[in-house]
PDB file of C-alpha atoms in Angstrom:
ATOM      1  CA  MET A   1     131.766 -80.625-190.277  1.00 47.00           C
ATOM      2  CA  GLY A   2     129.953 -77.402-191.164  1.00 52.00           C
ATOM      3  CA  LEU A   3     126.642 -77.077-192.941  1.00 53.00           C
ATOM      4  CA  THR A   4     126.559 -76.194-196.602  1.00 52.00           C
ATOM      5  CA  TRP A   5     123.509 -74.430-197.968  1.00 51.00           C
ATOM      6  CA  LEU A   6     122.710 -75.090-201.597  1.00 50.00           C
ATOM      7  CA  PHE A   7     120.527 -72.734-203.567  1.00 46.00           C
ATOM      8  CA  PRO A   8     119.431 -73.245-207.160  1.00 48.00           C
ATOM      9  CA  VAL A   9     121.273 -70.479-209.007  1.00 44.00           C
ATOM     10  CA  GLY A  10     118.443 -69.827-211.450  1.00 46.00           C
ATOM     11  CA  ARG A  11     116.023 -69.035-208.641  1.00 48.00           C
ATOM     12  CA  LEU A  12     118.017 -66.283-206.979  1.00 46.00           C
ATOM     13  CA  ARG A  13     117.315 -62.703-207.960  1.00 48.00           C
ATOM     14  CA  ALA A  14     119.260 -59.765-206.602  1.00 52.00           C
ATOM     15  CA  ALA A  15     117.084 -57.309-208.450  1.00 61.00           C
ATOM     16  CA  GLY A  16     114.277 -57.317-210.935  1.00 66.00           C
ATOM     17  CA  GLN A  17     110.556 -57.621-211.023  1.00 75.00           C
ATOM     18  CA  THR A  18     108.664 -59.439-208.308  1.00 90.00           C
ATOM     19  CA  GLU A  19     104.890 -59.763-208.307  1.00 93.00           C
ATOM     20  CA  ALA A  20     104.093 -58.538-204.811  1.00 97.00           C
ATOM     21  CA  LEU A  21     105.042 -57.790-201.254  1.00 98.00           C
ATOM     22  CA  LEU A  22     103.211 -59.976-198.748  1.00 98.00           C
ATOM     23  CA  LEU A  23     102.623 -58.702-195.211  1.00 98.00           C
ATOM     24  CA  SER A  24     101.589 -61.467-192.835  1.00 98.00           C
ATOM     25  CA  CYS A  25     101.604 -62.217-189.127  1.00 98.00           C
ATOM     26  CA  MET A  26     104.371 -64.047-187.286  1.00 96.00           C
ATOM     27  CA  ASP A  27     102.037 -66.747-185.943  1.00 96.00           C
ATOM     28  CA  PHE A  28     103.866 -70.073-186.237  1.00 96.00           C
ATOM     29  CA  ARG A  29     100.572 -71.919-186.761  1.00 97.00           C
ATOM     30  CA  LEU A  30     100.133 -70.388-190.214  1.00 97.00           C
ATOM     31  CA  VAL A  31     103.627 -70.205-191.709  1.00 96.00           C
ATOM     32  CA  ASP A  32     103.131 -73.338-193.821  1.00 97.00           C
ATOM     33  CA  ALA A  33      99.531 -72.458-194.706  1.00 98.00           C
ATOM     34  CA  THR A  34     100.672 -69.018-195.888  1.00 98.00           C
ATOM     35  CA  ALA A  35     103.365 -70.529-198.128  1.00 97.00           C
ATOM     36  CA  ARG A  36     100.843 -73.051-199.513  1.00 97.00           C
ATOM     37  CA  TYR A  37      98.342 -70.276-200.198  1.00 98.00           C
ATOM     38  CA  MET A  38     100.900 -68.183-202.073  1.00 98.00           C
ATOM     39  CA  ALA A  39     102.030 -71.266-204.021  1.00 97.00           C
ATOM     40  CA  SER A  40      98.400 -72.040-204.931  1.00 97.00           C
ATOM     41  CA  ARG A  41      98.295 -68.625-206.591  1.00 96.00           C
ATOM     42  CA  GLY A  42     101.422 -69.357-208.602  1.00 95.00           C
ATOM     43  CA  LEU A  43     103.488 -66.904-206.570  1.00 96.00           C
ATOM     44  CA  THR A  44     106.267 -69.163-205.295  1.00 94.00           C
ATOM     45  CA  ASP A  45     109.533 -67.213-205.600  1.00 93.00           C
ATOM     46  CA  LYS A  46     107.583 -64.236-206.962  1.00 95.00           C
ATOM     47  CA  TYR A  47     106.951 -62.225-203.800  1.00 96.00           C
ATOM     48  CA  ASP A  48     108.790 -60.469-201.031  1.00 97.00           C
ATOM     49  CA  HIS A  49     107.607 -61.227-197.504  1.00 97.00           C
ATOM     50  CA  ILE A  50     107.504 -59.036-194.434  1.00 98.00           C
ATOM     51  CA  ILE A  51     106.241 -60.438-191.154  1.00 98.00           C
ATOM     52  CA  LEU A  52     104.878 -58.297-188.337  1.00 97.00           C
ATOM     53  CA  ALA A  53     102.857 -59.513-185.371  1.00 97.00           C
ATOM     54  CA  GLY A  54      99.273 -58.636-186.216  1.00 97.00           C
ATOM     55  CA  ALA A  55     100.046 -58.016-189.917  1.00 98.00           C
ATOM     56  CA  ALA A  56      97.828 -54.994-190.780  1.00 98.00           C
ATOM     57  CA  LEU A  57      97.446 -53.967-187.145  1.00 97.00           C
ATOM     58  CA  GLY A  58     101.186 -54.348-186.600  1.00 97.00           C
ATOM     59  CA  ALA A  59     101.856 -51.923-189.451  1.00 98.00           C
ATOM     60  CA  LEU A  60      99.426 -49.385-187.979  1.00 96.00           C
ATOM     61  CA  THR A  61      99.638 -49.579-184.196  1.00 95.00           C
ATOM     62  CA  ASP A  62     100.859 -46.679-182.091  1.00 95.00           C
ATOM     63  CA  LYS A  63     101.927 -49.232-179.469  1.00 95.00           C
ATOM     64  CA  PHE A  64     104.947 -50.270-181.577  1.00 95.00           C
ATOM     65  CA  PRO A  65     105.756 -47.267-183.813  1.00 95.00           C
ATOM     66  CA  SER A  66     108.993 -48.775-185.094  1.00 96.00           C
ATOM     67  CA  TRP A  67     106.905 -51.510-186.736  1.00 96.00           C
ATOM     68  CA  ASN A  68     105.104 -48.811-188.756  1.00 95.00           C
ATOM     69  CA  GLN A  69     108.405 -47.468-190.044  1.00 96.00           C
ATOM     70  CA  THR A  70     109.680 -50.982-190.746  1.00 96.00           C
ATOM     71  CA  PHE A  71     106.630 -51.727-192.880  1.00 98.00           C
ATOM     72  CA  TRP A  72     106.911 -48.541-194.935  1.00 97.00           C
ATOM     73  CA  ASP A  73     110.671 -48.971-195.351  1.00 97.00           C
ATOM     74  CA  HIS A  74     110.117 -52.497-196.694  1.00 97.00           C
ATOM     75  CA  VAL A  75     107.463 -51.305-199.143  1.00 98.00           C
ATOM     76  CA  GLY A  76     109.866 -48.677-200.460  1.00 96.00           C
ATOM     77  CA  VAL A  77     112.710 -51.168-200.828  1.00 95.00           C
ATOM     78  CA  ALA A  78     110.428 -53.718-202.522  1.00 96.00           C
ATOM     79  CA  ILE A  79     109.359 -51.075-205.039  1.00 95.00           C
ATOM     80  CA  ASP A  80     112.906 -49.864-205.691  1.00 94.00           C
ATOM     81  CA  LEU A  81     114.670 -53.211-205.718  1.00 94.00           C
ATOM     82  CA  HIS A  82     112.065 -55.655-207.021  1.00 94.00           C
ATOM     83  CA  GLU A  83     109.569 -53.441-208.844  1.00 94.00           C
ATOM     84  CA  ILE A  84     106.529 -54.851-207.019  1.00 96.00           C
ATOM     85  CA  HIS A  85     103.134 -53.835-208.319  1.00 96.00           C
ATOM     86  CA  LYS A  86     100.973 -55.201-205.498  1.00 98.00           C
ATOM     87  CA  VAL A  87     100.870 -55.366-201.715  1.00 98.00           C
ATOM     88  CA  ILE A  88      99.017 -58.344-200.254  1.00 98.00           C
ATOM     89  CA  VAL A  89      98.050 -57.961-196.603  1.00 98.00           C
ATOM     90  CA  LEU A  90      97.143 -61.258-194.945  1.00 98.00           C
ATOM     91  CA  ASP A  91      95.657 -61.077-191.450  1.00 98.00           C
ATOM     92  CA  HIS A  92      94.443 -64.201-189.669  1.00 98.00           C
ATOM     93  CA  ARG A  93      91.793 -65.240-187.203  1.00 97.00           C
ATOM     94  CA  ASP A  94      92.579 -65.905-183.530  1.00 97.00           C
ATOM     95  CA  CYS A  95      95.459 -63.435-183.711  1.00 97.00           C
ATOM     96  CA  GLY A  96      97.314 -63.008-180.435  1.00 96.00           C
ATOM     97  CA  ALA A  97      98.731 -59.645-181.513  1.00 96.00           C
ATOM     98  CA  TYR A  98      95.194 -58.267-181.789  1.00 96.00           C
ATOM     99  CA  LYS A  99      94.665 -59.398-178.175  1.00 95.00           C
ATOM    100  CA  VAL A 100      97.940 -57.823-177.022  1.00 95.00           C
ATOM    101  CA  ILE A 101      97.544 -54.543-178.892  1.00 96.00           C
ATOM    102  CA  LEU A 102      93.787 -54.008-178.595  1.00 95.00           C
ATOM    103  CA  GLY A 103      93.241 -55.801-175.287  1.00 93.00           C
ATOM    104  CA  GLU A 104      90.358 -57.997-176.403  1.00 91.00           C
ATOM    105  CA  ASP A 105      89.929 -61.577-177.585  1.00 93.00           C
ATOM    106  CA  PHE A 106      87.973 -61.055-180.794  1.00 93.00           C
ATOM    107  CA  ALA A 107      88.042 -64.763-181.699  1.00 91.00           C
ATOM    108  CA  LYS A 108      85.181 -65.360-179.267  1.00 90.00           C
ATOM    109  CA  ASP A 109      82.820 -63.532-181.631  1.00 95.00           C
ATOM    110  CA  PRO A 110      83.545 -64.359-185.307  1.00 95.00           C
ATOM    111  CA  ALA A 111      81.431 -61.492-186.666  1.00 96.00           C
ATOM    112  CA  LYS A 112      83.192 -58.959-184.429  1.00 97.00           C
ATOM    113  CA  GLU A 113      86.540 -60.550-185.284  1.00 97.00           C
ATOM    114  CA  THR A 114      85.867 -60.168-189.015  1.00 97.00           C
ATOM    115  CA  ALA A 115      84.785 -56.562-188.505  1.00 97.00           C
ATOM    116  CA  ILE A 116      87.899 -55.549-186.537  1.00 97.00           C
ATOM    117  CA  HIS A 117      90.220 -57.183-189.066  1.00 97.00           C
ATOM    118  CA  ALA A 118      88.323 -55.566-191.939  1.00 98.00           C
ATOM    119  CA  THR A 119      88.682 -52.167-190.272  1.00 98.00           C
ATOM    120  CA  GLN A 120      92.444 -52.513-189.840  1.00 98.00           C
ATOM    121  CA  LEU A 121      92.982 -54.050-193.275  1.00 98.00           C
ATOM    122  CA  LYS A 122      90.981 -51.323-195.028  1.00 98.00           C
ATOM    123  CA  ARG A 123      92.744 -48.610-193.048  1.00 98.00           C
ATOM    124  CA  LEU A 124      96.162 -49.916-194.082  1.00 98.00           C
ATOM    125  CA  GLY A 125      95.005 -50.513-197.657  1.00 98.00           C
ATOM    126  CA  LYS A 126      93.863 -46.905-197.931  1.00 98.00           C
ATOM    127  CA  MET A 127      97.185 -45.653-196.566  1.00 98.00           C
ATOM    128  CA  ILE A 128      99.143 -47.772-199.052  1.00 98.00           C
ATOM    129  CA  GLN A 129      97.097 -46.494-201.977  1.00 98.00           C
ATOM    130  CA  GLU A 130      97.409 -42.892-200.832  1.00 98.00           C
ATOM    131  CA  LYS A 131     101.199 -43.179-200.556  1.00 98.00           C
ATOM    132  CA  TYR A 132     101.683 -45.407-203.626  1.00 98.00           C
ATOM    133  CA  PRO A 133      98.721 -44.938-206.006  1.00 98.00           C
ATOM    134  CA  ALA A 134     100.251 -47.201-208.660  1.00 96.00           C
ATOM    135  CA  LEU A 135     100.267 -50.217-206.327  1.00 98.00           C
ATOM    136  CA  GLU A 136      97.398 -52.669-206.214  1.00 98.00           C
ATOM    137  CA  VAL A 137      96.344 -53.665-202.717  1.00 98.00           C
ATOM    138  CA  GLU A 138      94.776 -56.990-201.785  1.00 98.00           C
ATOM    139  CA  LEU A 139      93.312 -57.518-198.318  1.00 98.00           C
ATOM    140  CA  LEU A 140      92.858 -61.050-196.989  1.00 98.00           C
ATOM    141  CA  LEU A 141      91.854 -62.876-193.817  1.00 98.00           C
ATOM    142  CA  MET A 142      93.027 -66.443-193.179  1.00 98.00           C
ATOM    143  CA  ALA A 143      91.282 -68.949-190.915  1.00 97.00           C
ATOM    144  CA  LEU A 144      93.332 -71.331-188.796  1.00 97.00           C
ATOM    145  CA  ASP A 145      92.533 -74.114-191.277  1.00 96.00           C
ATOM    146  CA  GLY A 146      94.270 -72.111-194.031  1.00 96.00           C
ATOM    147  CA  LYS A 147      91.120 -70.954-195.848  1.00 97.00           C
ATOM    148  CA  VAL A 148      91.413 -67.383-197.078  1.00 98.00           C
ATOM    149  CA  GLU A 149      88.684 -64.820-197.654  1.00 98.00           C
ATOM    150  CA  GLY A 150      88.988 -61.469-199.376  1.00 98.00           C
ATOM    151  CA  ILE A 151      88.116 -58.287-197.514  1.00 97.00           C
ATOM    152  CA  SER A 152      86.706 -55.476-199.621  1.00 93.00           C
TER     153      SER A 152
END
């Protein structure tokens, strides 16, 4: 017997307006916390989601240039297909991709960890706004317990 997937018809959208595009990390520890956070903001079924290891850093790193292109391609498609008006970039603490790409465990020093994430988030935020001035950009950092702080 095969599996049958059931989707509520009223919730599916092939095109139309969506609130935002969320960029987050692939870390399995925070998948549920990320969904809960977006739901707490009333954004369930109102955002597109792209996942790259390292989130902001993944979209910027020279180590994996195809990830950069993937990010920008998704932003363009989200604008064209779903009329997004915001990009939310959600990095997280104790990120293994930051260790792999930058070669340092920043989680050992919370102040340094915050600073390095803020640098990457702001860098990506600036690039998004330069390329798409009409888009709002929101920069966030999530702790492993699911608490989120804004980066400005």
